[in-house]
mmCIF file of C-alpha atoms and ligand atoms in Angstrom:
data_model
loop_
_atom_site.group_PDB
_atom_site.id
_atom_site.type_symbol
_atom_site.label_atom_id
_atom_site.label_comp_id
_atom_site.label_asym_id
_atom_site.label_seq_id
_atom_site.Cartn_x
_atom_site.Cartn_y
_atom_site.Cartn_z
ATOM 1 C CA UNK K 244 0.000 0.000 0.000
ATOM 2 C CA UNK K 245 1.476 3.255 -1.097
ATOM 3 C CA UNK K 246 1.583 6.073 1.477
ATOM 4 C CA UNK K 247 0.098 9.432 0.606
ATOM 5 C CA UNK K 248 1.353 13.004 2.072
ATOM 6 C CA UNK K 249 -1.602 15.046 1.019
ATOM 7 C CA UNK K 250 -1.318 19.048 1.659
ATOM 8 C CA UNK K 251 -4.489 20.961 1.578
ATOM 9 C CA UNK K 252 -3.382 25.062 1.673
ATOM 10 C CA UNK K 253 -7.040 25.885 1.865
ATOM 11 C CA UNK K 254 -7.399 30.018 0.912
ATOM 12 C CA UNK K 255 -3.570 30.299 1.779
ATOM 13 C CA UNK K 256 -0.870 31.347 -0.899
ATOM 14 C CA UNK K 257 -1.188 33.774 -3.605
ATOM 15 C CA UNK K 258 0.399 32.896 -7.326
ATOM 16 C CA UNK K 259 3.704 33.698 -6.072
ATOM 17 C CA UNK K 260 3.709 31.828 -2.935
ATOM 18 C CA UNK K 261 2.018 28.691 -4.600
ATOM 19 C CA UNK K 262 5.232 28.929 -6.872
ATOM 20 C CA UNK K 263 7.851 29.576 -4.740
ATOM 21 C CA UNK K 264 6.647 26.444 -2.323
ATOM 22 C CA UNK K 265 6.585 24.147 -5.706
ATOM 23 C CA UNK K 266 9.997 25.165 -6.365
ATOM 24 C CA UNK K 267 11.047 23.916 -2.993
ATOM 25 C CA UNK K 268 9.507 20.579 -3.163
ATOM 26 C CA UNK K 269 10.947 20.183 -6.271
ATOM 27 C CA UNK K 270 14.207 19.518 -4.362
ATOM 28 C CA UNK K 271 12.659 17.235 -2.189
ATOM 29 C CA UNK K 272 13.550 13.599 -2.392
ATOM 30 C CA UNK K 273 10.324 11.630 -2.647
ATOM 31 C CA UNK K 274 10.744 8.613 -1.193
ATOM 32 C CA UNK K 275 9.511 5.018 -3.154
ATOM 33 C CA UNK K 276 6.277 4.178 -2.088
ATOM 34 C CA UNK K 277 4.947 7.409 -1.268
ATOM 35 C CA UNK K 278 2.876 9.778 -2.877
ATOM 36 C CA UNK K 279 2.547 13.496 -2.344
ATOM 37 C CA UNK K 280 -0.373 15.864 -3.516
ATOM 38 C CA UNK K 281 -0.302 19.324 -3.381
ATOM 39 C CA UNK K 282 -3.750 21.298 -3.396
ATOM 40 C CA UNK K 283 -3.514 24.943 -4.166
ATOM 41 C CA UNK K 284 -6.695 27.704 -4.659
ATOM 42 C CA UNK K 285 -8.459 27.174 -7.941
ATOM 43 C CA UNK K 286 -6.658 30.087 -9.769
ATOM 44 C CA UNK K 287 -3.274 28.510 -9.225
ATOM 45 C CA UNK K 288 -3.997 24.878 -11.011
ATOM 46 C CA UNK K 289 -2.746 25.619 -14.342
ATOM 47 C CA UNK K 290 -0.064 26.719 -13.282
ATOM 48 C CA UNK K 291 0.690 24.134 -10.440
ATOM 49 C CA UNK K 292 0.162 21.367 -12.934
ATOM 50 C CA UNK K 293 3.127 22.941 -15.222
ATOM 51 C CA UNK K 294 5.572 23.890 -12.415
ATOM 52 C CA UNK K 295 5.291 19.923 -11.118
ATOM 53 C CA UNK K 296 6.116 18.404 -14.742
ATOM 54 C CA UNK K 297 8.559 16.164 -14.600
ATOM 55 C CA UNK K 298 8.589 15.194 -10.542
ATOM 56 C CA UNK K 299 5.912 12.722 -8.726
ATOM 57 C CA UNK K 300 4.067 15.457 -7.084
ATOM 58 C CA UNK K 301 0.367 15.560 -8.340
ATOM 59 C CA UNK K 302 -2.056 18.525 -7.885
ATOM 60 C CA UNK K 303 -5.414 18.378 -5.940
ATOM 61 C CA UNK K 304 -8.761 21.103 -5.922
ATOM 62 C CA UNK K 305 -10.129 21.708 -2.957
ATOM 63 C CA UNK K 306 -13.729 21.202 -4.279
ATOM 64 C CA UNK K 307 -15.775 20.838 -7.342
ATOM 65 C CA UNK K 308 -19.404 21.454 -8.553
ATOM 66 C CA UNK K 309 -21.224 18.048 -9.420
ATOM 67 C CA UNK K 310 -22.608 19.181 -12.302
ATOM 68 C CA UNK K 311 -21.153 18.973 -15.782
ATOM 69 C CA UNK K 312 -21.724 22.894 -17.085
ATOM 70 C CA UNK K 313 -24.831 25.452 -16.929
ATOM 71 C CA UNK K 314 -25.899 28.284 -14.227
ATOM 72 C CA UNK K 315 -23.672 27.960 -11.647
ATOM 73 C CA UNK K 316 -22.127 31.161 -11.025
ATOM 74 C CA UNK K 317 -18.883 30.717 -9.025
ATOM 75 C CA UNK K 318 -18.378 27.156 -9.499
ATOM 76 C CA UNK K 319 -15.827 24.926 -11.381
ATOM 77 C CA UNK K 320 -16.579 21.708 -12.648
ATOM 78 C CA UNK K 321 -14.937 18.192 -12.265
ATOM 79 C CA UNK K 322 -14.287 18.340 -16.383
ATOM 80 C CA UNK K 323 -12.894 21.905 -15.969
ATOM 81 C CA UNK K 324 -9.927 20.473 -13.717
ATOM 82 C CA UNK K 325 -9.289 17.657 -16.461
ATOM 83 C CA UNK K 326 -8.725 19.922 -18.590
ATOM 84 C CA UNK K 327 -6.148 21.423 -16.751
ATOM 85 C CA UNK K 328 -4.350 18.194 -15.773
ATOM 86 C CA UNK K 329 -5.285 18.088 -12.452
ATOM 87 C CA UNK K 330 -5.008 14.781 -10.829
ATOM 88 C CA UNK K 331 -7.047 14.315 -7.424
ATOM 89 C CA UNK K 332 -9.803 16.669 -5.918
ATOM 90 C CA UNK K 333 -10.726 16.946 -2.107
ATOM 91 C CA UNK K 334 -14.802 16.396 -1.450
ATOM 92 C CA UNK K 335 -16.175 16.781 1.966
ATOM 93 C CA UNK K 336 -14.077 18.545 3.813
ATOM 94 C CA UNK K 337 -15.299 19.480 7.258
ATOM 95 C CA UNK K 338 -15.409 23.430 6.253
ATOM 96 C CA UNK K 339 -17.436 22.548 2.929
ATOM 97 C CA UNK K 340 -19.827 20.531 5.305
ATOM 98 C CA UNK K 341 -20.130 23.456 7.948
ATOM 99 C CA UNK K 342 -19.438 26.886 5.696
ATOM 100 C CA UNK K 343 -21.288 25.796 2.655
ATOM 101 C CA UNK K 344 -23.570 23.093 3.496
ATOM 102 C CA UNK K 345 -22.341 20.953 1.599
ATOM 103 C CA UNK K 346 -24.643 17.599 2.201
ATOM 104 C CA UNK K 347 -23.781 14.152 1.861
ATOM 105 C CA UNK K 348 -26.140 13.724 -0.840
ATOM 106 C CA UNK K 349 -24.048 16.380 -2.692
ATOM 107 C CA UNK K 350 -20.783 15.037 -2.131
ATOM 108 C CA UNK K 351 -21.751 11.806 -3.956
ATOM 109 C CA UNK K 352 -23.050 13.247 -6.726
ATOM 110 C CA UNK K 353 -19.383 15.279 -7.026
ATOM 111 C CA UNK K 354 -17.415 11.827 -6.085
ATOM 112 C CA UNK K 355 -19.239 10.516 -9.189
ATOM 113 C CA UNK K 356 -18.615 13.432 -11.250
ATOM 114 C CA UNK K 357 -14.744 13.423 -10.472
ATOM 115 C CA UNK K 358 -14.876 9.538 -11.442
ATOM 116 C CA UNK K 359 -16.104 9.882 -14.663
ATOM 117 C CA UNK K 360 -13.531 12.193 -15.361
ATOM 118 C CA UNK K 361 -10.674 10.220 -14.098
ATOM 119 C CA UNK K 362 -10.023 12.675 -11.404
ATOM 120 C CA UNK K 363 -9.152 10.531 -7.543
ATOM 121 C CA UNK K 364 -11.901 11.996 -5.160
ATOM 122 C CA UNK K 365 -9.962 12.568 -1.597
ATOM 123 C CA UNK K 366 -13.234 11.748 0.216
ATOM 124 C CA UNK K 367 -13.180 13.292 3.836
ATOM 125 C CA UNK K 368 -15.531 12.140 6.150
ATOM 126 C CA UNK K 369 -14.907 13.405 10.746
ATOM 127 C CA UNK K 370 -17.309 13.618 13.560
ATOM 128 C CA UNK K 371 -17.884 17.000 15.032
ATOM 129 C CA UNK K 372 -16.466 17.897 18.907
ATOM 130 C CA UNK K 373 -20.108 16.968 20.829
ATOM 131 C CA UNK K 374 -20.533 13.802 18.338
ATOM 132 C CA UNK K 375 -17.106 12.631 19.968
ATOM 133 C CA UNK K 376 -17.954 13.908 23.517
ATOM 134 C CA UNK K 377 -21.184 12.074 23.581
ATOM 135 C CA UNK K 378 -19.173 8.985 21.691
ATOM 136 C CA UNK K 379 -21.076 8.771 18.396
ATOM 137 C CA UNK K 380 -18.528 8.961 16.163
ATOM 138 C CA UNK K 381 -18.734 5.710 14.433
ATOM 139 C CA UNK K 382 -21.930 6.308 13.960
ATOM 140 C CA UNK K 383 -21.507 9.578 12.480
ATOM 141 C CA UNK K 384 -18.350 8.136 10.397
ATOM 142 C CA UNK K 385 -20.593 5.173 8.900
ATOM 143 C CA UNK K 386 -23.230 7.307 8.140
ATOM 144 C CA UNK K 387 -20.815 9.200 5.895
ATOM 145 C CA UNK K 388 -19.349 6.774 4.170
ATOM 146 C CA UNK K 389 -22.458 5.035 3.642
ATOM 147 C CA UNK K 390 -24.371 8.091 1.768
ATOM 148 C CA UNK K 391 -21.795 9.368 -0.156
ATOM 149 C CA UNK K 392 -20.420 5.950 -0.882
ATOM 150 C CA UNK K 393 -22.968 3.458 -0.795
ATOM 151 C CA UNK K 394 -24.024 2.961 -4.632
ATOM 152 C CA UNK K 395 -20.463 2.937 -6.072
ATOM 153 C CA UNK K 396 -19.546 0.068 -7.630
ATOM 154 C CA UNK K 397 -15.875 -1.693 -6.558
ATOM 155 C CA UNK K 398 -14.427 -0.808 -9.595
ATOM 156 C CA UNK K 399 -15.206 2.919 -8.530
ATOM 157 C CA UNK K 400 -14.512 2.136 -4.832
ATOM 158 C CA UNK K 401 -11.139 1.059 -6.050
ATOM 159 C CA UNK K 402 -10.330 4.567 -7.426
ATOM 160 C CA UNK K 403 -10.848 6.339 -4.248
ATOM 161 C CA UNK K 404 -8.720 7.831 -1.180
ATOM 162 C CA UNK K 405 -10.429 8.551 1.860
ATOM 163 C CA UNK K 406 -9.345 11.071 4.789
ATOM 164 C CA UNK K 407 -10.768 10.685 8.665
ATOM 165 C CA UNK K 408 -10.092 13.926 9.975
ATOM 166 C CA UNK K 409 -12.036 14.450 13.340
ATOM 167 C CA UNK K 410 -13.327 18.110 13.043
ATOM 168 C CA UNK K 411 -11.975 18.624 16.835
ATOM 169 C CA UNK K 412 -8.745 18.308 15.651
ATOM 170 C CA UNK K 413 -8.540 20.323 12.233
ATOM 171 C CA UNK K 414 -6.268 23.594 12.595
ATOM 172 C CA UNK K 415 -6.850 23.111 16.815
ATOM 173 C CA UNK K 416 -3.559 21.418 17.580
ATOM 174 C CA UNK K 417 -5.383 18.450 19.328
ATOM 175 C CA UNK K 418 -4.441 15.260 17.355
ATOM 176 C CA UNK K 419 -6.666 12.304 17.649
ATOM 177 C CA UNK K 420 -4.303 10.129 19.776
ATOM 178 C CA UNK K 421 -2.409 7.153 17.269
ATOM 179 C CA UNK K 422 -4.800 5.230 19.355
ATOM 180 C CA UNK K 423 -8.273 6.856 18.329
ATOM 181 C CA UNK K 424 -7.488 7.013 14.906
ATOM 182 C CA UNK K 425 -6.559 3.588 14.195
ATOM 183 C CA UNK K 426 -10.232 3.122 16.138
ATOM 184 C CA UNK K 427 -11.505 5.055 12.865
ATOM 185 C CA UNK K 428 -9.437 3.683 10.497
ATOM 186 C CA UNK K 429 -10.325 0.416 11.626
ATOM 187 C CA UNK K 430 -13.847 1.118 11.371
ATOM 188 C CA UNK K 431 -13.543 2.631 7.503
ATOM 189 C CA UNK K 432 -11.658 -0.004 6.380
ATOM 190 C CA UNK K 433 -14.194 -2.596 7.700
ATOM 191 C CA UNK K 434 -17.195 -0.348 5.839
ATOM 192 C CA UNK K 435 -14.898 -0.967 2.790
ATOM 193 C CA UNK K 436 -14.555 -4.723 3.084
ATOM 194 C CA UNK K 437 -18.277 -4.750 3.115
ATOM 195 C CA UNK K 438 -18.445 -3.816 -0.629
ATOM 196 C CA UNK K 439 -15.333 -5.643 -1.214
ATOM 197 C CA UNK K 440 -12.607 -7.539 1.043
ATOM 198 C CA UNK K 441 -9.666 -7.436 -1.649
ATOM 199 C CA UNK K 442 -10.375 -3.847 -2.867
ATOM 200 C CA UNK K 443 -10.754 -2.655 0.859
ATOM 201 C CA UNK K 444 -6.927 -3.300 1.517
ATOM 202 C CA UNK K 445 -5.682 -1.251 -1.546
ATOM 203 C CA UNK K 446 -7.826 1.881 -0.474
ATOM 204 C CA UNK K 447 -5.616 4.384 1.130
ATOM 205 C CA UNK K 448 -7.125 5.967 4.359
ATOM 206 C CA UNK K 449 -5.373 9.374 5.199
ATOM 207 C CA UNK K 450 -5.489 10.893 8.841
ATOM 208 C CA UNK K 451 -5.920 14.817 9.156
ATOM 209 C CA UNK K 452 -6.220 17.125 11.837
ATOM 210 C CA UNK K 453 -3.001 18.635 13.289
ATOM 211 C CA UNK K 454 -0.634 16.327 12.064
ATOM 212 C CA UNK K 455 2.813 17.650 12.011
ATOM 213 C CA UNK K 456 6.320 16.373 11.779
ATOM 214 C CA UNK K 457 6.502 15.714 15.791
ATOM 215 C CA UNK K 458 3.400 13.283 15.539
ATOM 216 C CA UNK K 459 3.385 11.954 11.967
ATOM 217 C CA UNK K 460 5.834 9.041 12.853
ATOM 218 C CA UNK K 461 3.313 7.630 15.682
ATOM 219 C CA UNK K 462 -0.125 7.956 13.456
ATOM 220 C CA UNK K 463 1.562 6.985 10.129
ATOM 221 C CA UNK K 464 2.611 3.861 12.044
ATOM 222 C CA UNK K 465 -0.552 1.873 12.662
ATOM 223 C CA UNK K 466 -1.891 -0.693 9.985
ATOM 224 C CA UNK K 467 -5.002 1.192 8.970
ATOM 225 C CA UNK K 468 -3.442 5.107 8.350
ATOM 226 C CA UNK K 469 -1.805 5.532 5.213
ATOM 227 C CA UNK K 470 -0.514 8.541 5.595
ATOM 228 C CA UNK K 471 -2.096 12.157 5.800
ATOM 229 C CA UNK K 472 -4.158 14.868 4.572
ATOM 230 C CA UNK K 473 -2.752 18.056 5.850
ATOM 231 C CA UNK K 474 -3.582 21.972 6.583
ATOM 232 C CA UNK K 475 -1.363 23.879 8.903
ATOM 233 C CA UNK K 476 1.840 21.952 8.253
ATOM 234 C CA UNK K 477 1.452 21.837 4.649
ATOM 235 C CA UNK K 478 2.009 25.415 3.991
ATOM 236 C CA UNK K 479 5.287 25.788 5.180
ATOM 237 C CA UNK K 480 8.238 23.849 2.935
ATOM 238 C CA UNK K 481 10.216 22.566 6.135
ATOM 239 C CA UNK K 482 7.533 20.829 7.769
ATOM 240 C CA UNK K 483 5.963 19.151 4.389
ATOM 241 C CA UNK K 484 9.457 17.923 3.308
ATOM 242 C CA UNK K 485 9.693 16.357 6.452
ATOM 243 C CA UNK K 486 6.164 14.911 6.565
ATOM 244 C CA UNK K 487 7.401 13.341 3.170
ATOM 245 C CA UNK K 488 10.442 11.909 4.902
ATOM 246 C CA UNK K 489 8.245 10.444 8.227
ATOM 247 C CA UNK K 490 6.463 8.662 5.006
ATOM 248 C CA UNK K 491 9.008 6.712 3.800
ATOM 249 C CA UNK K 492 9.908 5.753 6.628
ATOM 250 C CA UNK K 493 6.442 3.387 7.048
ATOM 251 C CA UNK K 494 6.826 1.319 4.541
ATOM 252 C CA UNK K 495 11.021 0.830 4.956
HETATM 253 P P1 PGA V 191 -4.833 20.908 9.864
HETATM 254 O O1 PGA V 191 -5.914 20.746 8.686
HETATM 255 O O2 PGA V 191 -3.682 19.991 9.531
HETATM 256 O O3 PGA V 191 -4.445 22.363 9.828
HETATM 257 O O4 PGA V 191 -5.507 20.523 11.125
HETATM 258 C C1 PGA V 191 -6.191 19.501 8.114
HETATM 259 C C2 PGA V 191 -7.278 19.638 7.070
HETATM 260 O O5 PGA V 191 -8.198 20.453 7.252
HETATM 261 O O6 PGA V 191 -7.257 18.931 6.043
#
């Protein structure tokens, strides 16, 4: 199972900033067996997808609309980012959930939408601070993978990475302990086997919320986390080189 080091920069980095950090992890040495995604604003694909030519680094969107084209001022489609080159797409992040409403029933019409166009959906699914406290979480986790990925086929299933990032933990600095998130990880990868026990073991599940170089090592570690999606660390060169490096180390 390849490991993937997934940076989300969010509504950080103008055009020169998204440059200058793809310049520095050009230099970076990525190790075999690991994978590392870069997602920058929408205005900066293009561009992203040029300045990464060459190296194994492959560019992510943050979002997409589900439909294919028409009256939706504002939004970029999943055949729009082909067309660029771009390789992967986040859906469901926590802050589309909460700042857009973004509904479950929405995110699997985009998952499907990305598919057809060849683009890997990055599929985040997290249980909210109360939904922990009153210990519903797995609840709230199969729920989420069930809506948005219940009628996919396993050839479809197959072409998908998923990322558990508790919501108490995104840009806090609390980490789900290595502990908790295997828990989750466990739990996702046993929802997977449902559909399909061989494809369930090739489908990466990425950990996000706060991780950072000083607790990558212990979360990348257990069976079910294959590596991680990641905010605050991401945008600084230091910290995501190093991530990369924690990486290789899993599989060696
Ligand atoms: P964080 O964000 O690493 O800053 O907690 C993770 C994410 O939102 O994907």
């Amino acid at each position: 199972m390849r490991t993937i080091v997934a940076g989300n920069w969010k509504m950080n980095k103008d055009r020169t900033a998204v440059m200058a950090m793809i310049a520095s992890l050009r230099n970076v040495t990525i190790p075999k067996d690991v994978e590392v995604i870069i997602a920058p604003a929408f205005p900066f694909l293009a561009q992203a997808v040029e300045a990464v030519e060459g190296t194994a680094i492959r560019i992510a969107s943050q979002n997409c609309h589900e439909a294919a084209s028409g009256a939706f001022t504002g939004e970029v489609s999943a055949g729009m980012l082909k067309s660029i080159g771009v390789n992967a797409c986040i859906v469901g992040h926590s802050e589309r959930r909460q700042f857009f409403n973004e509904t479950d029933a929405a995110i699997a019409s985009k998952i499907t939408a990305l598919l057809e166009h060849g683009i890997t959906p990055i599929y985040c699914c997290g249980e909210l601070k109360e939904e922990r406290l009153a210990n519903t979480h797995a609840e709230v986790i199969t729920r989420q993978m069930k809506t948005a990925l219940g009628a996919l086929d396993n050839e479809a299933l197959g072409r998908l990475v998923i990322a558990y990032e508790p919501v108490w933990a995104i840009g806090t600095g609390l980490t789900a302990t290595a502990a908790q998130a295997q828990e989750v990880h466990a739990l996702i990868r046993s929802l997977l086997r449902t559909h399909d026990e061989r494809i369930a073991e090739t489908i990466p599940v990425l950990y996000g919320g706060s991780c950072k170089p000083d607790n990558a090592a212990e979360l990348f570690a257990n069976p079910d986390v294959n590596g991680g999606l990641i905010g605050g660390a991401a945008l600084d060169a230091g910290q995501f080189s190093e991530l990369i490096r924690i990486a290789g180390k899993v599989n060696t």
